[in-house]
Coordinates of C-alpha atoms and ligand atoms in Angstrom, one line a residue:
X1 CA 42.9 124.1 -76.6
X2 CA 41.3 120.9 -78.3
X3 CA 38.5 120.6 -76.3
X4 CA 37.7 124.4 -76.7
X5 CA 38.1 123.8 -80.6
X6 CA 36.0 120.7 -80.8
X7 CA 33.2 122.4 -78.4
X8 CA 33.5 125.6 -81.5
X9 CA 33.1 122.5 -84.1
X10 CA 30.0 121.0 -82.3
X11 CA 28.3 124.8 -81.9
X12 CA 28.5 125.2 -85.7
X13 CA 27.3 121.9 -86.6
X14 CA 23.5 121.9 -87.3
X15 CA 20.8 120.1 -85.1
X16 CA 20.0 117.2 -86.9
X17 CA 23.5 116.5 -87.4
X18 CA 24.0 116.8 -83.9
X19 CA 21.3 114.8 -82.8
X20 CA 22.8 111.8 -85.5
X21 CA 26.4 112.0 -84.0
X22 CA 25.5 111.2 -80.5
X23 CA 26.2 107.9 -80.0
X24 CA 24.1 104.9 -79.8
X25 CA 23.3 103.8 -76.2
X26 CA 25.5 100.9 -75.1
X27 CA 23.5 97.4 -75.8
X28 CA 22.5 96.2 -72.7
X29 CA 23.2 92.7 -71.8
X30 CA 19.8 91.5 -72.3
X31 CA 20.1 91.7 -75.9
X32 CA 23.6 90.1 -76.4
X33 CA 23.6 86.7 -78.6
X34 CA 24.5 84.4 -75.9
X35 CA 21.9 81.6 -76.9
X36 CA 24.0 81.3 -79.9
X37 CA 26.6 79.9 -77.5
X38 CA 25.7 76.3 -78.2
X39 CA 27.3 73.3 -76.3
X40 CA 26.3 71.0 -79.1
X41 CA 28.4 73.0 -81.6
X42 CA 31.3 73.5 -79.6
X43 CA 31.0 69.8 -79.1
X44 CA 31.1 69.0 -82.9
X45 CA 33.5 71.1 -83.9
X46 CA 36.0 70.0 -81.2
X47 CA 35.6 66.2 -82.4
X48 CA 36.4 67.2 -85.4
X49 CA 39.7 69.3 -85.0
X50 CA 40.9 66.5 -82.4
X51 CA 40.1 63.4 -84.2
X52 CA 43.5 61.6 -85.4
X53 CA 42.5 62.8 -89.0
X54 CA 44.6 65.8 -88.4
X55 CA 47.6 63.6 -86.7
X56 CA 48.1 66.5 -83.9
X57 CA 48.5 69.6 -85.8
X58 CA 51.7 70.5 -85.5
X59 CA 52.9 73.7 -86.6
X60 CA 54.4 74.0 -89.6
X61 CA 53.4 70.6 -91.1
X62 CA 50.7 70.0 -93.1
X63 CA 48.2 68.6 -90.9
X64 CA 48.4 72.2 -89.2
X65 CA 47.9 73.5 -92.9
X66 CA 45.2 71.1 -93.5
X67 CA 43.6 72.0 -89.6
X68 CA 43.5 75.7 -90.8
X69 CA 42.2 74.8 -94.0
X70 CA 38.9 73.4 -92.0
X71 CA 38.8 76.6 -89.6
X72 CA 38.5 78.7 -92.4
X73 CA 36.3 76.9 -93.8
X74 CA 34.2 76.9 -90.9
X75 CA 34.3 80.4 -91.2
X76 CA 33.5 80.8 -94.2
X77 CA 30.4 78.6 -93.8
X78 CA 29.2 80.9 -90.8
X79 CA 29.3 84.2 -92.7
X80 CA 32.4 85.8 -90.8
X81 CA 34.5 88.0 -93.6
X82 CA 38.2 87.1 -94.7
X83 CA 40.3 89.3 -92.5
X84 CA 43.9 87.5 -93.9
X85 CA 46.2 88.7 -96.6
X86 CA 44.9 89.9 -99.8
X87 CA 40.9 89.3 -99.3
X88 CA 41.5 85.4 -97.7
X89 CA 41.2 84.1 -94.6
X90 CA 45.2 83.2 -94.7
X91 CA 48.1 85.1 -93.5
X92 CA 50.9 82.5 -94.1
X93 CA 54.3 83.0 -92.3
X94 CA 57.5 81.2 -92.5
X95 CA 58.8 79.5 -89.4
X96 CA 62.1 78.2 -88.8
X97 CA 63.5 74.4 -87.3
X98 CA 67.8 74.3 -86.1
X99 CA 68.9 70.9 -85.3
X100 CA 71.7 68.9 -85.0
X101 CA 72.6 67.4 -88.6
X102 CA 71.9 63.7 -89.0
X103 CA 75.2 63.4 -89.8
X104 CA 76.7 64.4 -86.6
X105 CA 79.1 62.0 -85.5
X106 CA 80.8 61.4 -81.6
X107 CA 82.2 58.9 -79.8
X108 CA 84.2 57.8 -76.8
X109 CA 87.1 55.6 -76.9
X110 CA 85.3 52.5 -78.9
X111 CA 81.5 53.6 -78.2
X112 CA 80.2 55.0 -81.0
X113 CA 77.4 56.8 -79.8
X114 CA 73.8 57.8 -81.9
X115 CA 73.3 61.4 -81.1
X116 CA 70.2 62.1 -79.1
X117 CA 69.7 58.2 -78.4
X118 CA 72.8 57.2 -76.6
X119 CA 74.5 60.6 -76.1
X120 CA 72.4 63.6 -75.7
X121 CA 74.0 67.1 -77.0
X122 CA 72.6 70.3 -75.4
X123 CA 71.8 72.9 -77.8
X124 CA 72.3 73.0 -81.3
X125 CA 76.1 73.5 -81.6
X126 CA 78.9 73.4 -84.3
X127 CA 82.3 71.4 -83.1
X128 CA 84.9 69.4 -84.1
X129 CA 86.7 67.9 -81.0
X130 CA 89.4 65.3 -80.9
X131 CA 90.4 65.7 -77.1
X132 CA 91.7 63.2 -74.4
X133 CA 88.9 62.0 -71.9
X134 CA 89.8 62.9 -68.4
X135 CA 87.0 61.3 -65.9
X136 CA 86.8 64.0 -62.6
X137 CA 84.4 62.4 -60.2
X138 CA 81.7 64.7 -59.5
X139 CA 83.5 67.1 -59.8
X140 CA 84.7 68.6 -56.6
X141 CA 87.2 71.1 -56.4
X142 CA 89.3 68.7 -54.9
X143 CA 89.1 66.2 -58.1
X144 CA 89.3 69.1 -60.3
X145 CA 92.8 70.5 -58.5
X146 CA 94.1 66.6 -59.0
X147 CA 94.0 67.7 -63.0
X148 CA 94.3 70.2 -66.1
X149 CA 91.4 70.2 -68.1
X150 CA 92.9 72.6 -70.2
X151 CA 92.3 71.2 -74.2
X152 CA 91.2 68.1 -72.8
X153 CA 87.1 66.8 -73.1
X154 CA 85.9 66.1 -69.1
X155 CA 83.6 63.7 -67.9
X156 CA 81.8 63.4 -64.6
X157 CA 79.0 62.3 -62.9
X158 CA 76.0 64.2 -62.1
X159 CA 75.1 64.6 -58.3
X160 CA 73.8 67.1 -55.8
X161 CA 70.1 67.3 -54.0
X162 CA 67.5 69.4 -55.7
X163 CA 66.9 72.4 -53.8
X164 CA 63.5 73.6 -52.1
X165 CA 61.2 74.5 -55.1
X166 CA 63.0 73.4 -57.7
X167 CA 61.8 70.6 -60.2
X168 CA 65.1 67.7 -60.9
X169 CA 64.6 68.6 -64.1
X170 CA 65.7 72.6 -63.7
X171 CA 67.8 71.8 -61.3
X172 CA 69.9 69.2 -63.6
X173 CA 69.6 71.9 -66.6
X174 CA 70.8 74.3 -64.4
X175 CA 73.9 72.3 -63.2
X176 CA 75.0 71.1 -66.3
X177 CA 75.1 74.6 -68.0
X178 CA 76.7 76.2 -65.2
X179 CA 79.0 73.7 -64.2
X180 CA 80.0 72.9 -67.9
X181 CA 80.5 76.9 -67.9
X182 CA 82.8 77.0 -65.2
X183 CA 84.8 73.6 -67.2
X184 CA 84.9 75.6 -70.3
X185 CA 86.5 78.9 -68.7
X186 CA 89.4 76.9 -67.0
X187 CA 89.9 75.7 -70.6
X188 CA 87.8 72.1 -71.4
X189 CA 86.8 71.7 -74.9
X190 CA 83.8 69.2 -74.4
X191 CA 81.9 68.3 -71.4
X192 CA 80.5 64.6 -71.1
X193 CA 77.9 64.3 -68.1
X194 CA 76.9 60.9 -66.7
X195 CA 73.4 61.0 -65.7
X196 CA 72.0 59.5 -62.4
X197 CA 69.0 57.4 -62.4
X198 CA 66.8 60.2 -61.3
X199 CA 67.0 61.1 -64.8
X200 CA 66.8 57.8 -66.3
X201 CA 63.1 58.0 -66.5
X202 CA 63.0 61.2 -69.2
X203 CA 66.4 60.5 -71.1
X204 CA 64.8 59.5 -74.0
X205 CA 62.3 61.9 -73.7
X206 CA 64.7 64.8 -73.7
X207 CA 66.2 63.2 -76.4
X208 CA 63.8 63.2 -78.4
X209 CA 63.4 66.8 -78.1
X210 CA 66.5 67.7 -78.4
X211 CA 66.5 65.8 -81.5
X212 CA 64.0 67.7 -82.6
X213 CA 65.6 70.9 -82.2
X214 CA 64.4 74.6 -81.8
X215 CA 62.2 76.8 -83.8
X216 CA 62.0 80.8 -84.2
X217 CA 60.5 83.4 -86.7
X218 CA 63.4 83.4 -89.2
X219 CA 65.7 85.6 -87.4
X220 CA 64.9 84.5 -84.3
X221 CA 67.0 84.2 -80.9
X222 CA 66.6 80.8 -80.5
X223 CA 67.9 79.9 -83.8
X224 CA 71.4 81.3 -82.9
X225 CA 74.0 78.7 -83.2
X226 CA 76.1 78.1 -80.0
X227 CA 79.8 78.5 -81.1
X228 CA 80.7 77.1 -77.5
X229 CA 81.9 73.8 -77.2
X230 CA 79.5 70.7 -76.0
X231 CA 77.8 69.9 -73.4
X232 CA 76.8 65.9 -73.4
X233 CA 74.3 64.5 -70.9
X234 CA 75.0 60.2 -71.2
X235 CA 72.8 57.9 -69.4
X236 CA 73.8 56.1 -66.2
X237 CA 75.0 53.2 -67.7
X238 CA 77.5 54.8 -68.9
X239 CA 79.3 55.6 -65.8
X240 CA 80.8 51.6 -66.3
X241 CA 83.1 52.3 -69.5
X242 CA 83.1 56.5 -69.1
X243 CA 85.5 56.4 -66.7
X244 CA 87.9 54.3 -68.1
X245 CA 91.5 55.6 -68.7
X246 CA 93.2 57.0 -71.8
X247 CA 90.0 57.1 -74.1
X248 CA 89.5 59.8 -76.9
X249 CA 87.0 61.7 -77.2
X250 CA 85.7 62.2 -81.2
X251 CA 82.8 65.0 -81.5
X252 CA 81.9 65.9 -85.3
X253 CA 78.6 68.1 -84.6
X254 CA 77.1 69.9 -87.9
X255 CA 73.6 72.2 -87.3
X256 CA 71.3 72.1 -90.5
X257 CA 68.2 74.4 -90.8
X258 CA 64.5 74.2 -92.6
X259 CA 61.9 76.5 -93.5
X260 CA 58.6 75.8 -92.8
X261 CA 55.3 77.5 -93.6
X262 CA 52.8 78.2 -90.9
X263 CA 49.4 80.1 -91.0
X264 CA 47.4 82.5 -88.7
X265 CA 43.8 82.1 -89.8
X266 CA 41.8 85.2 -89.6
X267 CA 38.1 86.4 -89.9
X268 CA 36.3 89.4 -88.8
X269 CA 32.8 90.3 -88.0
X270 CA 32.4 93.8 -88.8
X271 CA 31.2 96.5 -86.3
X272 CA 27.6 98.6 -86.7
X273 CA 29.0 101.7 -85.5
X274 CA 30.4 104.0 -88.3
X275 CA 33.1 105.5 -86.1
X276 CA 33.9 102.4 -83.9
X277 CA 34.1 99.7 -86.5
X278 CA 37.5 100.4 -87.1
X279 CA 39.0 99.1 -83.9
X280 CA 38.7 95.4 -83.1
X281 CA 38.8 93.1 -80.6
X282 CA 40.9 90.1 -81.2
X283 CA 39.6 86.8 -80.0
X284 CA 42.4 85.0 -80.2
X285 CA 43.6 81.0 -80.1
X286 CA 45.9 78.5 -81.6
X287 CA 45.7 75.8 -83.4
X288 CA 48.7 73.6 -83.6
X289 CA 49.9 70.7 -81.1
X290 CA 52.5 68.6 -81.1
X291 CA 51.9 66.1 -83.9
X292 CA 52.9 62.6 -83.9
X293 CA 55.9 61.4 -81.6
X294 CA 56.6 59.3 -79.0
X295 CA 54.2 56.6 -78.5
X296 CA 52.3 56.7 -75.1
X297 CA 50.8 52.9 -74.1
X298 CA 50.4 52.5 -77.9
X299 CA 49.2 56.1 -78.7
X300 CA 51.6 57.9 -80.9
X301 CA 49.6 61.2 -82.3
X302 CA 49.0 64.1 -79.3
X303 CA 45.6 65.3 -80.1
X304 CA 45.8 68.4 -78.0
X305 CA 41.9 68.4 -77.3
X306 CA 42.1 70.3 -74.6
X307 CA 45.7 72.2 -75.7
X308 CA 43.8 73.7 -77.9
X309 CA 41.0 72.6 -79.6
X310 CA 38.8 73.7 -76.8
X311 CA 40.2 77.7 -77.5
X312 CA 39.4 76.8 -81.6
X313 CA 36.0 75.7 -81.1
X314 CA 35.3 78.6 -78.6
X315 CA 36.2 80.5 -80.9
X316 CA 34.2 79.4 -83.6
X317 CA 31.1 79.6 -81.5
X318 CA 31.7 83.1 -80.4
X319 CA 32.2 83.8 -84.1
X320 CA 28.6 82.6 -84.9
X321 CA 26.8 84.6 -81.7
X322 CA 28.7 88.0 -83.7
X323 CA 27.7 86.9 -86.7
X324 CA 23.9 86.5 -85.3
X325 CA 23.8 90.3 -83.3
X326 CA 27.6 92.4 -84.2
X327 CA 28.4 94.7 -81.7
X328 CA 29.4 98.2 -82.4
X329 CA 33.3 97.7 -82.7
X330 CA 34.2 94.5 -85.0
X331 CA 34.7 91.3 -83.7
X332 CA 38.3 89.7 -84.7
X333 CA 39.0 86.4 -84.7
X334 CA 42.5 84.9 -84.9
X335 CA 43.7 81.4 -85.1
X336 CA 47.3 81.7 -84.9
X337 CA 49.7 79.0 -85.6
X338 CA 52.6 77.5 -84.7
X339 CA 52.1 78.2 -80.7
X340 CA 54.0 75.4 -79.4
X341 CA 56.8 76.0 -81.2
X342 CA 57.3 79.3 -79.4
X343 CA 54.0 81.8 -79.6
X344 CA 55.3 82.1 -83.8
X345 CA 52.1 82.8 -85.2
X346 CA 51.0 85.2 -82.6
X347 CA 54.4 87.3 -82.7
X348 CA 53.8 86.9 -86.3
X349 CA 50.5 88.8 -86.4
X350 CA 51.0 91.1 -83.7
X351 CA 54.1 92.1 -85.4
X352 CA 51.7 92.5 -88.6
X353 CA 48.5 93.1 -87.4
X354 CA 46.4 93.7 -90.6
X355 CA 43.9 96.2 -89.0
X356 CA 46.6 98.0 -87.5
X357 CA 48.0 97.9 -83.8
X358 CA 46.7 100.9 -82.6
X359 CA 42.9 99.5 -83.8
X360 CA 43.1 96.6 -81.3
X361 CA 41.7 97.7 -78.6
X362 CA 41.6 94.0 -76.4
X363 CA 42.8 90.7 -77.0
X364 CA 40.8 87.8 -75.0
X365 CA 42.6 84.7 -75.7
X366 CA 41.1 80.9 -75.2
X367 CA 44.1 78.3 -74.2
X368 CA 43.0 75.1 -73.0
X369 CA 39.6 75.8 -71.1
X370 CA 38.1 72.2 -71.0
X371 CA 39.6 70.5 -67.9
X372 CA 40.1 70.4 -64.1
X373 CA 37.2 71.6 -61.2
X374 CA 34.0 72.0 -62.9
X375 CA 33.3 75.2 -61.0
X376 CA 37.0 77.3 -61.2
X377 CA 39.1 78.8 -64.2
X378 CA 41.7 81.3 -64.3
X379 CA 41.7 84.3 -66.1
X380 CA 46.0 85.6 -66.6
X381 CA 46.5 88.9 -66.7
X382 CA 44.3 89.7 -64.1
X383 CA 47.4 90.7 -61.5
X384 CA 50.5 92.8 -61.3
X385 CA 53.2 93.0 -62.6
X386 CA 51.7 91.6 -65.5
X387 CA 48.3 93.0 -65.8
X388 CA 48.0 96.0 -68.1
X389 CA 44.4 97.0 -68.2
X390 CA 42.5 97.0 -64.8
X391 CA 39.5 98.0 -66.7
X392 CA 39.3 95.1 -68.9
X393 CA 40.2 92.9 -65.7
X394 CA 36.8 94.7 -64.4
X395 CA 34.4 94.3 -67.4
X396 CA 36.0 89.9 -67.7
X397 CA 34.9 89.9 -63.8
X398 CA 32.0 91.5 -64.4
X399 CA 31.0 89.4 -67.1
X400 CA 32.1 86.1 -65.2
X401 CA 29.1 87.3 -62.6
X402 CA 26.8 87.8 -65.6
X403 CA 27.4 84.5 -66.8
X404 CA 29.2 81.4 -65.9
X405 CA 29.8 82.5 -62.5
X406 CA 33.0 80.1 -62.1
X407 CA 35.3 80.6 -58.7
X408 CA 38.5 82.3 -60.0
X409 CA 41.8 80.6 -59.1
X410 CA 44.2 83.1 -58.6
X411 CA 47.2 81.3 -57.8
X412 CA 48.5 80.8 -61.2
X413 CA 48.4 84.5 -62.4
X414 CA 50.8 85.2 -59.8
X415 CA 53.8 86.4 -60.8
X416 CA 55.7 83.8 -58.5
X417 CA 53.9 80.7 -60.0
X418 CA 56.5 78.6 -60.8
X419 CA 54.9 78.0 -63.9
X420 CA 55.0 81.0 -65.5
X421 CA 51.5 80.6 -67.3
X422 CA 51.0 84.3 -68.4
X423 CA 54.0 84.0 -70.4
X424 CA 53.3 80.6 -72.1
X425 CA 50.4 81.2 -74.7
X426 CA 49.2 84.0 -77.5
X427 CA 48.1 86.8 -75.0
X428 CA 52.0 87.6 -74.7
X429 CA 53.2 89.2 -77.4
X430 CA 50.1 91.4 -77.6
X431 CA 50.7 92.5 -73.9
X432 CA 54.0 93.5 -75.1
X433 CA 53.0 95.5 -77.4
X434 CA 50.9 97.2 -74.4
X435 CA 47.4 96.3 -75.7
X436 CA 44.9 95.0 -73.3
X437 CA 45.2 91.2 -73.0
X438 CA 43.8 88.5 -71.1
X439 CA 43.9 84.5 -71.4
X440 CA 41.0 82.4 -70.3
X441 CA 42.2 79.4 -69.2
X442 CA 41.5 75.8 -67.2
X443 CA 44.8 75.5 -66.4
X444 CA 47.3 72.3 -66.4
X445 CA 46.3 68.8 -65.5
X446 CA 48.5 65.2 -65.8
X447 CA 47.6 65.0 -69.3
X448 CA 48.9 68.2 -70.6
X449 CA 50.8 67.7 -73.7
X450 CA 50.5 63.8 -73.3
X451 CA 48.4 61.5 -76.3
X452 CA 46.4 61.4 -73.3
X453 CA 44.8 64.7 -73.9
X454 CA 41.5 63.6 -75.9
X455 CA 38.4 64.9 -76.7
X456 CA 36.4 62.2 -74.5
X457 CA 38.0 63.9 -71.1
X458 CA 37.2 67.3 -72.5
X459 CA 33.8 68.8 -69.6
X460 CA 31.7 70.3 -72.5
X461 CA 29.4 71.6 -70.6
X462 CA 32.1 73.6 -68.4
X463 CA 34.2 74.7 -71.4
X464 CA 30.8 75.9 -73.2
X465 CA 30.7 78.0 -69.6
X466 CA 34.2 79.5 -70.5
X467 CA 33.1 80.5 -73.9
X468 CA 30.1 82.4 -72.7
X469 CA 32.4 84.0 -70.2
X470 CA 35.1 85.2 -73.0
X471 CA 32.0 86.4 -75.3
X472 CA 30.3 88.4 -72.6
X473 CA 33.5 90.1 -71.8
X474 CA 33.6 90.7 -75.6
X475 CA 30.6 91.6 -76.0
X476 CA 30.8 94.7 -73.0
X477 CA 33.8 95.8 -74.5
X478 CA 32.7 95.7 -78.4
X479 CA 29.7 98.1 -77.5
X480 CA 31.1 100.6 -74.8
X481 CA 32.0 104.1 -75.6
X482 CA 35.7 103.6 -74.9
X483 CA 38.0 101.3 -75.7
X484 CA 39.5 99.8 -71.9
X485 CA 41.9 102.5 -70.3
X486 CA 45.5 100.9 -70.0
X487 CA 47.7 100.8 -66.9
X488 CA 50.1 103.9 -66.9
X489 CA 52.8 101.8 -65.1
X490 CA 52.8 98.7 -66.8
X491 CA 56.0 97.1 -67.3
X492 CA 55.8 93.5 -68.0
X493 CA 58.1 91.6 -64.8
X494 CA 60.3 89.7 -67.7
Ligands
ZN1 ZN1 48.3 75.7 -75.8

């Protein structure tokens, strides 16, 4: 019935307008921008947004604010439109820190112990305990039938061999929380572990983190307070006074909560074709890192050159080959904040996408493309479960044989890769939504998220190979008839 009404619509239509509807040919890759791809600029601009000046970026702070400042300004400076809120280049959002209060206090018997130094407590969590310490071992089920942990706090040590597979880490996070699980059921109203020295190495570490606490859109799930009572991870030295008899156990645990601004910085270049600007594709990155912390062999701000001031100044340069030749669809580009602190600026703007959800028609996102074999990236998205979009998989391989010709690792697309790298940067929340997304990617390396990640062991040349790569995919599917076809089954594994 449509198609017969729209052949009607084009029979009545005169000639001329006829022959001015039919669409322009596809450009042909002979004419794309690509010498605008410049090594030297990509170089420059990464110096810049990695240099201690901006003391890591971290989201919500304001060295990310100040960061984003510089990216809009860059911008700005290479002709790309505002495409943020209300004719800027800014769409600011509010993110959101839970912690365990300062003023949290817990000991046992006379140790008084500093809350994420010498005790660490799992999980944000409101208590008040004043329970007898009973020490169980390790916890067998015969030490556990020797007692009635009912209303009383329990401490034990922390054994067992990591399974096949399993990193010590997950494994001990795993234990702890189900094991503690089990102690709270039969009726235990705190749980104190005592570490082993396998752990001993990334106690301060964790607590640190933990510290630090968790961060959400306002609203989010992993701002939820746990109501449950504690789970406490001590360091092995502890096992000398924890086991002692008749000690108290004294937990006072308040949660406090901040609001933070973060930004998404956005700028367009607009599309030639009268019907096709409207729909975008969104080159997308982030920004933020992980600030100043812990001090690495006298290094205390984390730089994140490669995680991910490789995807800004990508970015940036794909920016200025659109601005030189646009394509017939516009050219998004989206610096989203506040990444590490769980994908927030990216669920942010995909949950208020300014030019509309249904006008995205890809997302090709840029996280950490600078590192690793000279010859081999990774493209996510790429494989099932996960992949939505075998057409746009088609056109990014297509374009990888155009241009940079790298040898494509598939091993960490996999659904199976312990890792889980499709679901760790901005191309998520888009693929939820069901629009066509893909990450370009170098993948991890012993530096990752370390002040060791700098911009003198960024490959320059290599990640100016993985720009070209994301702009030629771009670039096909800017100025193709249709936008890429989406898997009818997709169903994202998790
Ligand atoms: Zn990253």
């Amino acid at each position: 019935m449509k198609y017969t009404l729209s052949l009607l619509a084009a029979l009545s239509l005169p000639l001329a307008a006829q022959a001015q509807r039919k669409p322009a040919p596809a450009a042909s890759t002979t004419t794309d921008a690509r010498a605008a791809i410049r090594e030297a600029d990509i170089k420059r601009d990464l110096y810049a947004l990695a240099a201690d000046h901006y003391r890591g970026r971290e989201g919500g702070t304001l060295d990310e604010l100040r960061a984003s400042a510089w990216l809009a300004e860059q911008a700005r400076a290479i002709g790309a439109q505002p495409a943020g809120d209300d004719g800027t280049y800014f769409q600011f959002f509010e993110i959101q820190r839970l912690r365990l209060a300062k003023s949290s206090q817990l000991s046992i018997g006379s140790h008084q112990l500093r809350v994420n130094h010498d005790a660490i407590v799992f999980a944000p969590v409101a208590a008040n305990v004043n329970a007898p310490l009973v020490w169980v071992g390790t916890g067998t089920a015969a030490e556990l039938a020797k007692v009635d942990v009912k209303g009383k706090a329990v401490a034990l040590q922390f054994s067992g061999e990591v399974p096949p597979g399993l990193s010590f880490r997950r494994f001990q996070m795993a234990t702890m929380r189900d094991r503690s699980a089990e102690l709270f059921k039969a009726g235990a109203v705190a749980v104190a572990w005592v570490g082993d020295t396998r752990a001993q190495a990334v106690f301060e570490h964790w607590g640190h983190t933990y510290e630090r606490g968790r961060y959400d859109l306002p609203g989010g799930p992993n701002l939820k307070v746990a109501a449950s009572a504690p789970i406490i991870w001590l360091p092995a030295s502890a096992l000398s006074w924890a086991q002692q008899p008749g000690q108290q156990l004294l937990a006072n645990l308040q949660v406090e909560t901040f609001k933070y601004p973060s930004v998404n910085v956005l700028a367009t270049i607009p599309g030639t074709d009268a019907q096709l600007k409207s729909q975008y594709v969104l080159f997308g990155t982030h920004q933020d890192h992980d600030g100043v912390r812990e001090a690495v062999a006298g290094d205390s701000i984390y730089n994140g050159a490669d995680d991910n001031a490789t995807g800004c100044s990508a970015v940036l340069a794909i920016m200025r080959a659109f601005k030189q030749k646009p394509g017939r669809r516009s050219a998004l580009f989206a610096f989203q904040g506040a990444e590490e602190r769980g994908l927030l600026g990216s669920r942010y703007y995909s949950a208020h996408p300014l030019v509309g959800e249904k006008n995205i028609v890809a997302v090709l996102n840029a996280e950490m493309m600078g590192r690793n074999a000279p010859d081999s990236a990774s493209l996510l998205g790429r494989q099932r479960p996960h992949r939505n979009s075998l057409d746009l998989v088609t056109t990014a391989l297509a374009a990888n044989q155009r241009g940079p010709q790298f040898k494509l690792d598939t091993l960490w697309d996999r659904a199976d890769h312990p890792e889980g790298w499709f679901f760790r940067s901005d191309n998520l929340p888009y693929a939820r939504l069901g629009i066509p997304a893909l990450s370009y990617t170098t993948v991890l390396h012993p530096d990752y998220h370390t002040p060791r990640d700098e911009r003198e062991r960024i490959n320059y040349p290599k990640l100016t190979k993985m720009t070209l790569w994301m702009y030629l995919t771009g670039w096909a599917v800017v100025n193709r008839q249709d936008p890429p076809a989406r898997d009818k089954d997709f169903k994202l594994e998790r």
